[in-house]
Short mmCIF file of C-alpha atoms and ligand atoms in Angstrom, two decimals:
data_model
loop_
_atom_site.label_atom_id
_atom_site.label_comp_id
_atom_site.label_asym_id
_atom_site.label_seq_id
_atom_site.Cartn_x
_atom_site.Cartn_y
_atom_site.Cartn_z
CA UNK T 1 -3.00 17.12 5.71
CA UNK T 2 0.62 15.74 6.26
CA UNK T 3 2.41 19.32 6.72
CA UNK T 4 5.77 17.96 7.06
CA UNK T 5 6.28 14.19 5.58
CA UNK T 6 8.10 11.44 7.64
CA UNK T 7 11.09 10.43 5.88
CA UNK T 8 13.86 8.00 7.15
CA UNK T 9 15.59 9.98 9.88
CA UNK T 10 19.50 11.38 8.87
CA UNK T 11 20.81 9.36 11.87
CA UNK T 12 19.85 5.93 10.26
CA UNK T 13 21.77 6.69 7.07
CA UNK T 14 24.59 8.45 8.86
CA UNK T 15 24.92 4.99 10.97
CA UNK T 16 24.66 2.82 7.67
CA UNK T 17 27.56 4.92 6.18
CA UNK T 18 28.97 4.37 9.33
CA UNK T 19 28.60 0.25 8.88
CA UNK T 20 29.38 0.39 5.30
CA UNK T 21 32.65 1.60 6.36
CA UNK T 22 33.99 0.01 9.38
CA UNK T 23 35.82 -3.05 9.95
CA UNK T 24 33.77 -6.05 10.58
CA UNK T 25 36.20 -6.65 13.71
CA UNK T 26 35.93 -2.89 15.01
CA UNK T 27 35.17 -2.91 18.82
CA UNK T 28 32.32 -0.27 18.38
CA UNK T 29 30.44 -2.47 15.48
CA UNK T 30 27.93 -4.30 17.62
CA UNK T 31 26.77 -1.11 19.29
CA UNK T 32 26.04 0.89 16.10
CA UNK T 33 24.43 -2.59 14.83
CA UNK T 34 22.57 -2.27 17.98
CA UNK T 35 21.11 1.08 17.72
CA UNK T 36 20.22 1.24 14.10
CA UNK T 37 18.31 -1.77 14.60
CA UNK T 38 16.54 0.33 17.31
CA UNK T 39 15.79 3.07 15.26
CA UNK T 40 14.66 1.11 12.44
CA UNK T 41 11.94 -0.30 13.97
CA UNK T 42 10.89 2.96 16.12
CA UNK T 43 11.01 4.16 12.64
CA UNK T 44 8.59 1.09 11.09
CA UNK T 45 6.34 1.42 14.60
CA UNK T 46 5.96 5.51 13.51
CA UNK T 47 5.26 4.32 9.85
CA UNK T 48 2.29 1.73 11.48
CA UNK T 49 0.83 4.98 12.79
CA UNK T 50 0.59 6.91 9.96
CA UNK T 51 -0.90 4.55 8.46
CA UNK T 52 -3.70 4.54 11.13
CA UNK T 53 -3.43 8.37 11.08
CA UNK T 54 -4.66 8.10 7.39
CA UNK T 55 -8.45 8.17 8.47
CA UNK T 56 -8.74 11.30 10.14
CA UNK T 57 -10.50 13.97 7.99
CA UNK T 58 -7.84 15.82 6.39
CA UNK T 59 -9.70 19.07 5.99
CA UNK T 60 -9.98 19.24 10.04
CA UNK T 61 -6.28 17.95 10.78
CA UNK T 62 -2.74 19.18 10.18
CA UNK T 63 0.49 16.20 10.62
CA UNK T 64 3.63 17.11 11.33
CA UNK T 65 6.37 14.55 11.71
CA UNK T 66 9.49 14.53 13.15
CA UNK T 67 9.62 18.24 14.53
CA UNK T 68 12.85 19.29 16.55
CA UNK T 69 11.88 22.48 18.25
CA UNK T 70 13.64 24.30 20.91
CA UNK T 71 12.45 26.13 24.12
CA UNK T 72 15.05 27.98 26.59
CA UNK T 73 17.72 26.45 24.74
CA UNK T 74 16.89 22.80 25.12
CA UNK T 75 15.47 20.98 22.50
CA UNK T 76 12.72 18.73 22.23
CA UNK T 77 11.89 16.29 19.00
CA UNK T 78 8.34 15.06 18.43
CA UNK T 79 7.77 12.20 16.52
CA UNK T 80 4.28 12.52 15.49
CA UNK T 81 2.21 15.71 16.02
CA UNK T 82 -1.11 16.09 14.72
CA UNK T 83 -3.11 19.70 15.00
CA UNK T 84 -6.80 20.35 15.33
CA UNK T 85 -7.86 24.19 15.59
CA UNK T 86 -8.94 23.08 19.09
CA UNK T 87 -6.17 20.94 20.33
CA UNK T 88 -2.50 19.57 19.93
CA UNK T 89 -1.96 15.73 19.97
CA UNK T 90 1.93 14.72 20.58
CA UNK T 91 2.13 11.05 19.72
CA UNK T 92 4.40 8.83 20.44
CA UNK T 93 4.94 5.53 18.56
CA UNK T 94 5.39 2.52 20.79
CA UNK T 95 6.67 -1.17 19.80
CA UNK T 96 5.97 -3.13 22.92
CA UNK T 97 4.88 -7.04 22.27
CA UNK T 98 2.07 -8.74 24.87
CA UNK T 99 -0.22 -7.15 26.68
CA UNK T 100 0.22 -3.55 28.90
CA UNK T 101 -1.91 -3.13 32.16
CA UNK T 102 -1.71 -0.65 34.32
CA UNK T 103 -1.49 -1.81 37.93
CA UNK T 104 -3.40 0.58 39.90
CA UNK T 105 -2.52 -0.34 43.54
CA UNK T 106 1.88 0.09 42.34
CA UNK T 107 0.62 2.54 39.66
CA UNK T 108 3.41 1.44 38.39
CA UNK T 109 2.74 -0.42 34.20
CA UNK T 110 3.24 -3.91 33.72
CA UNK T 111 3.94 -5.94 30.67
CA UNK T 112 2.53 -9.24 30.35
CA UNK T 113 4.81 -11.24 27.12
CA UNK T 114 4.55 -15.52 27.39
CA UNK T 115 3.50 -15.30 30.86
CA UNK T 116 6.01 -13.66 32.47
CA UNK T 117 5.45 -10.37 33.65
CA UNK T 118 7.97 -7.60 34.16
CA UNK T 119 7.38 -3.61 35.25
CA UNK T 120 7.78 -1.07 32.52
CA UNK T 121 9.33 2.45 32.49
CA UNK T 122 6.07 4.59 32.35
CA UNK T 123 5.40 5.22 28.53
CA UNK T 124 3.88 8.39 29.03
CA UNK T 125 7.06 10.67 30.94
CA UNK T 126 8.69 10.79 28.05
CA UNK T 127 5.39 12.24 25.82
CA UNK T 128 4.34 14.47 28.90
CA UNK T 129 7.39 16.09 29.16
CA UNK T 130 6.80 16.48 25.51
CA UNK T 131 3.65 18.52 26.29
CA UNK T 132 4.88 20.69 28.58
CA UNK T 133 8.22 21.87 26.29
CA UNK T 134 5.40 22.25 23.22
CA UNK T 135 2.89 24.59 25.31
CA UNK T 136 6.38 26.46 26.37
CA UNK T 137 7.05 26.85 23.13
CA UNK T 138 3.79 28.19 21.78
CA UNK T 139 3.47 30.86 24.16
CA UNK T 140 6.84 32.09 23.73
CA UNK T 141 7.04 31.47 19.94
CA UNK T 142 3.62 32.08 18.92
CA UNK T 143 1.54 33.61 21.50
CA UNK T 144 -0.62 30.99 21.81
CA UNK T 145 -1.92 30.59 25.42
CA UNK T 146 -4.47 27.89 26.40
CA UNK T 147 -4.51 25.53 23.59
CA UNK T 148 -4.95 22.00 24.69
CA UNK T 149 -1.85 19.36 24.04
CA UNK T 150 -2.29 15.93 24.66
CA UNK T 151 0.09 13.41 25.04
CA UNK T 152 -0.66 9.89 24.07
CA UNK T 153 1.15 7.04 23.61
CA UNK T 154 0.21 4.72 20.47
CA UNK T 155 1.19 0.78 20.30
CA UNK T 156 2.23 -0.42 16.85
CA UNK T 157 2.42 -3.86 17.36
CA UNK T 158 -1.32 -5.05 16.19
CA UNK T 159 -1.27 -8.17 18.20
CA UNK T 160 -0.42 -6.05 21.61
CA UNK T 161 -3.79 -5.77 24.54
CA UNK T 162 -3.56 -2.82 25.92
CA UNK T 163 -5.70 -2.80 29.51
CA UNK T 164 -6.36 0.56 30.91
CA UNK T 165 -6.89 0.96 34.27
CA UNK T 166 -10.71 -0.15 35.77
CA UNK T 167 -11.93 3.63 36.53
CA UNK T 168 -10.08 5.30 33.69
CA UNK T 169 -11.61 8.33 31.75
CA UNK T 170 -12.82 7.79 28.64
CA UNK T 171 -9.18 8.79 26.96
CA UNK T 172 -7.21 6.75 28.23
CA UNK T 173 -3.97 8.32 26.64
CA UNK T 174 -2.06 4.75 25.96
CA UNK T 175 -4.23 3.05 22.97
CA UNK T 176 -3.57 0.46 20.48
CA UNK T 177 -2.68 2.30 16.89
CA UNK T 178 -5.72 1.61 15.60
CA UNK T 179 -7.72 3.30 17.77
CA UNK T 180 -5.63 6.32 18.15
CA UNK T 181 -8.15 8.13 15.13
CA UNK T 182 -10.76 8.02 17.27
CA UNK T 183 -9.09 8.53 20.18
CA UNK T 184 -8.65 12.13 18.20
CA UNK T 185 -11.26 12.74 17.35
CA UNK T 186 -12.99 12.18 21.08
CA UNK T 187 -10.56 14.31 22.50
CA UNK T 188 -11.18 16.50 20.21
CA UNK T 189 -14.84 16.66 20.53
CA UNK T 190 -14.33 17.73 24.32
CA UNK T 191 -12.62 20.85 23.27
CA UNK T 192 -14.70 22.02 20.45
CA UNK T 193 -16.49 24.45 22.66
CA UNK T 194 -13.15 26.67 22.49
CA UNK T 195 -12.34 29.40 20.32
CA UNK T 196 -10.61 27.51 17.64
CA UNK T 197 -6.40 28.47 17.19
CA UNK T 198 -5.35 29.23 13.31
CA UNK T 199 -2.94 25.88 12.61
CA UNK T 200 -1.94 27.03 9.60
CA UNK T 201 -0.35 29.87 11.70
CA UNK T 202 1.11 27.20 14.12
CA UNK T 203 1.98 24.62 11.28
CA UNK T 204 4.15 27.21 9.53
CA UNK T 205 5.55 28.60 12.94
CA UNK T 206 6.60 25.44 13.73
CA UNK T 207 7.83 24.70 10.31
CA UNK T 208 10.48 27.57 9.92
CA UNK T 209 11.24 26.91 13.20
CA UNK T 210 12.45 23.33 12.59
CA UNK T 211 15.81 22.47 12.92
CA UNK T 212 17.00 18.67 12.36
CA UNK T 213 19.86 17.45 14.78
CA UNK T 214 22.55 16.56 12.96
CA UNK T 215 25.17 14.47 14.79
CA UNK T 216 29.20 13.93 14.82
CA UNK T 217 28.81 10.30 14.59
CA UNK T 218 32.34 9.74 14.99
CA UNK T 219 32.60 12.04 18.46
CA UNK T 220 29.24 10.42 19.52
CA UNK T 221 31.14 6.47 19.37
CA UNK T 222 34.55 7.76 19.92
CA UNK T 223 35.69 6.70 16.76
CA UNK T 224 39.25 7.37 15.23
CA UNK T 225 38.78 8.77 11.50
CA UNK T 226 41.54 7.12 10.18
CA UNK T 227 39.23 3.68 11.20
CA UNK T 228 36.92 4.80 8.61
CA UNK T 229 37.67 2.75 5.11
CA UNK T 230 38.08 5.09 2.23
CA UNK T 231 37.24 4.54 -1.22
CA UNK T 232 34.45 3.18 -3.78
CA UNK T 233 32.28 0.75 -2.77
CA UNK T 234 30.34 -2.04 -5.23
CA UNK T 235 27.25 -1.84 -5.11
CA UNK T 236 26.68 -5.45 -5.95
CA UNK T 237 28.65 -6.97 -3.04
CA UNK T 238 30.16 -4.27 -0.48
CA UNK T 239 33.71 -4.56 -1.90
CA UNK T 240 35.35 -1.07 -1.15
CA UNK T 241 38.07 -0.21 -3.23
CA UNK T 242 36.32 -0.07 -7.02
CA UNK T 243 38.89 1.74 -9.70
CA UNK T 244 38.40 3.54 -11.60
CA UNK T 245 38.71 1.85 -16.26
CA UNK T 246 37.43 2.69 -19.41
CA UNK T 247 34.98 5.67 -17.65
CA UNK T 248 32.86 2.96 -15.08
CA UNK T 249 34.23 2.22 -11.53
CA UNK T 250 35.63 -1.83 -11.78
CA UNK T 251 34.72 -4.18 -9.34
CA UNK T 252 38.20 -6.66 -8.59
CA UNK T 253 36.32 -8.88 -6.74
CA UNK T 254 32.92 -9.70 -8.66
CA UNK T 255 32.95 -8.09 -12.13
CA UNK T 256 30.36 -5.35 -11.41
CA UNK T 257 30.93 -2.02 -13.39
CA UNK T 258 29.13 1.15 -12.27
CA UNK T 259 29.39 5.29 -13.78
CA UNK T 260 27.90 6.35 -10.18
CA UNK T 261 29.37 4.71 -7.50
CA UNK T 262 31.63 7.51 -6.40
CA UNK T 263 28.70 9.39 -5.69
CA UNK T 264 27.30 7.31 -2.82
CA UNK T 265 30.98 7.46 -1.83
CA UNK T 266 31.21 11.33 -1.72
CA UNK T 267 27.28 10.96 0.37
CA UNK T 268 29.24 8.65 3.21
CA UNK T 269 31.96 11.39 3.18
CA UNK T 270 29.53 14.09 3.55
CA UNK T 271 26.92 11.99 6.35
CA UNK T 272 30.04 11.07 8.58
CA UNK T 273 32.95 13.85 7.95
CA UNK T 274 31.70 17.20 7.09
CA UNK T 275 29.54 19.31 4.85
CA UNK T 276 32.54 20.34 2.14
CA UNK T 277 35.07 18.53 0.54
CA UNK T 278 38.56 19.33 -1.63
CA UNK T 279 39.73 18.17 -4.76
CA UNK T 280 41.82 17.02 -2.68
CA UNK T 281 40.13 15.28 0.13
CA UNK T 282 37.88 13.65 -2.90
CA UNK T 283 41.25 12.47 -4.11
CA UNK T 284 41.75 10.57 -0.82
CA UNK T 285 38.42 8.95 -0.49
CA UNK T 286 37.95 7.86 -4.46
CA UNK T 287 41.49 7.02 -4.59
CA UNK T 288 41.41 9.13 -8.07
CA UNK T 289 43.55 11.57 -9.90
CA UNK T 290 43.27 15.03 -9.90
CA UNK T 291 41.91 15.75 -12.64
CA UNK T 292 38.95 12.97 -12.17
CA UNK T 293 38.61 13.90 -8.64
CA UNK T 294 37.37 17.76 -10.73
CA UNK T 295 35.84 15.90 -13.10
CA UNK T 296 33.11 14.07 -10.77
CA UNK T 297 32.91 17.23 -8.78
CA UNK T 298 32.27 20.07 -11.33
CA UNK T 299 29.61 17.01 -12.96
CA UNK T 300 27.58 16.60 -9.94
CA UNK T 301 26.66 20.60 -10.07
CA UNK T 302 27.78 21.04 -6.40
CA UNK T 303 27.93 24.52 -5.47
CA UNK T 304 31.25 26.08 -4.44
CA UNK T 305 33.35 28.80 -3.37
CA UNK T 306 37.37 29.47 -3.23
CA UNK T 307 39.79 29.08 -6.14
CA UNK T 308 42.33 26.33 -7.21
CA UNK T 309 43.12 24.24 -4.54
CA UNK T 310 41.21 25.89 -1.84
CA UNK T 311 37.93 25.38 -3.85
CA UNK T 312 35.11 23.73 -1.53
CA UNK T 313 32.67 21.56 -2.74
CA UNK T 314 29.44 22.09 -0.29
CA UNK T 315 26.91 18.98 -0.28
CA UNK T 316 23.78 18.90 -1.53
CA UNK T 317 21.05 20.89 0.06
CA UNK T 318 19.57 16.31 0.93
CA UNK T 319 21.85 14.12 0.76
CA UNK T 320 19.51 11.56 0.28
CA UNK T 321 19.31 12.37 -3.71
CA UNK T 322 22.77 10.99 -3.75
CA UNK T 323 21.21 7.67 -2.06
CA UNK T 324 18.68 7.26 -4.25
CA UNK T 325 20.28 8.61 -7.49
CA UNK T 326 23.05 5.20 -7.03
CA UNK T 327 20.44 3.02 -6.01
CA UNK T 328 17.95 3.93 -8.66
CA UNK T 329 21.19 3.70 -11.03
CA UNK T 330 22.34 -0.01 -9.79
ZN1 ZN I 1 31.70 -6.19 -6.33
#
């Protein structure tokens, strides 16, 4: 049922290379501290509802996560989208803490956290236009006409009341997680009296047509290269200029000796500078001779074109392997 797994999003480890590597006095810290912290926990609140999402039938349902589609060349990026042959369901994953009530009178949406109440940027513009770029997008990409999508808005925080307005409809699109299966599966019901869409046509439309943002990190904070440290970093306490003695990487500063540790290294290089790298360049940022800098290179099986010293080194097809590879190696 889950067509296209969540994993953590590209711009959380391109900002933790980012952290790994800046100066603990650089002007620009606390705002990259800032936002990763933000999009770890919209990334935790999405991981709440897919845990919820769990209990819907899987032979009736299709999950896509974290789709970046494009429609008269503007893109769109849906966190959560779950297919039935009878309707589309954009969801968006919501932290908010206390309770949300919708004030009918303002129509404006309140939040209610240790008695004090304060008006809230209406959850569901964001997921609506959402809805309108996706039914765009399957007319003009899969001729697809008519095929219900509905936005809803899904609070992760268990301990969060959400209070719908007195005369709502029964779907009420802003739900507590938990309820957001049957919320489905309601909505659902209401449709089933249409001719039912193929979604493993759309699933596999949408698939192909899926293109992850990747970002300049350093344009996007205005960020001088040469303020990004080079070298090897330990894995045991952050220290980030490792050498290289008797075939392990040598910590100075607490003893620690690692074989891989270059390889997260060459992973920051490729998550903040760009997709190809030198003998050269790997020179520079391992702080390594020539003929290691080849060594590590023609090991990791990266593939390459060019001869001598204009040889490029492309990165792996997910960098994340590199990640994983040091930490599972620690
Ligand atoms: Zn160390």
């Amino acid at each position: 049922m889950n067509a296209k797994k969540r994993i953590v999003p590209l711009l959380i480890l391109q900002l933790e290379a980012l952290l790994r590597r800046l100066s603990h006095l650089h002007p620009k810290r606390k705002q990259i501290e800032d936002d990763l912290s933000m999009m770890w926990s919209g990334y935790n609140g999405e991981l709440l509802l897919d845990y919820d999402l769990r209990f819907l039938p899987y032979r009736s349902y299709q999950i896509l996560h974290d789709v970046r589609l494009q429609v008269f060349g503007k893109c769109f990026q849906i966190d959560t989208l779950v297919l039935s042959p009878y309707a589309a369901f954009i969801i968006e994953a919501k932290n908010y803490a206390g309770t949300i009530v919708f004030d009918e009178e303002s129509e404006t949406f309140i939040q209610l956290v240790r008695g004090k109440k304060k008006t809230m940027k209406d959850p569901l513009i964001q997921v609506t236009r959402q809805q309108k770029q996706l039914e765009e997008w399957l007319r003009h990409n899969a001729g697809i006409h008519g095929y219900p999508v509905i936005p809803m808005v899904a609070i992760c925080n268990p301990s969060t009341i959400v209070t719908p307005p007195k005369n709502h409809s029964q779907t009420w699109p802003i739900m507590n997680s938990i309820h957001t299966v049957d919320q489905i599966q309601q909505n659902n019901e209401l449709y089933k009296n249409r001719k039912p869409v193929d979604i493993e046509l759309i699933k596999n439309k949408i698939i192909l047509a899926d293109t992850p943002l990747e970002q300049d990190l350093l344009k996007k904070y205005s960020i001088n290269p040469s303020d990004v440290k080079l070298g090897v970093q330990c894995p045991e306490c952050g220290h980030l200029h490792m050498t290289y003695i008797r075939r392990r990487w040598d910590c100075s500063e607490c003893g620690h000796r690692s074989s891989v540790a270059h390889i997260k290294a060459l992973a920051d290089y490729f998550l903040l500078f760009k997709n190809t790298i030198t003998n050269r360049e790997c020179r520079i940022l391992l702080g390594c001779s020539e003929r290691l800098a080849y060594h590590f290179l023609s090991k990791l099986g990266l593939r390459n074109s060019g001869k001598t010293s204009g040889r490029k080194y492309y990165a792996p097809e997910n960098v994340r392997d590199f990640l994983s590879y040091v930490e599972s190696s620690k």
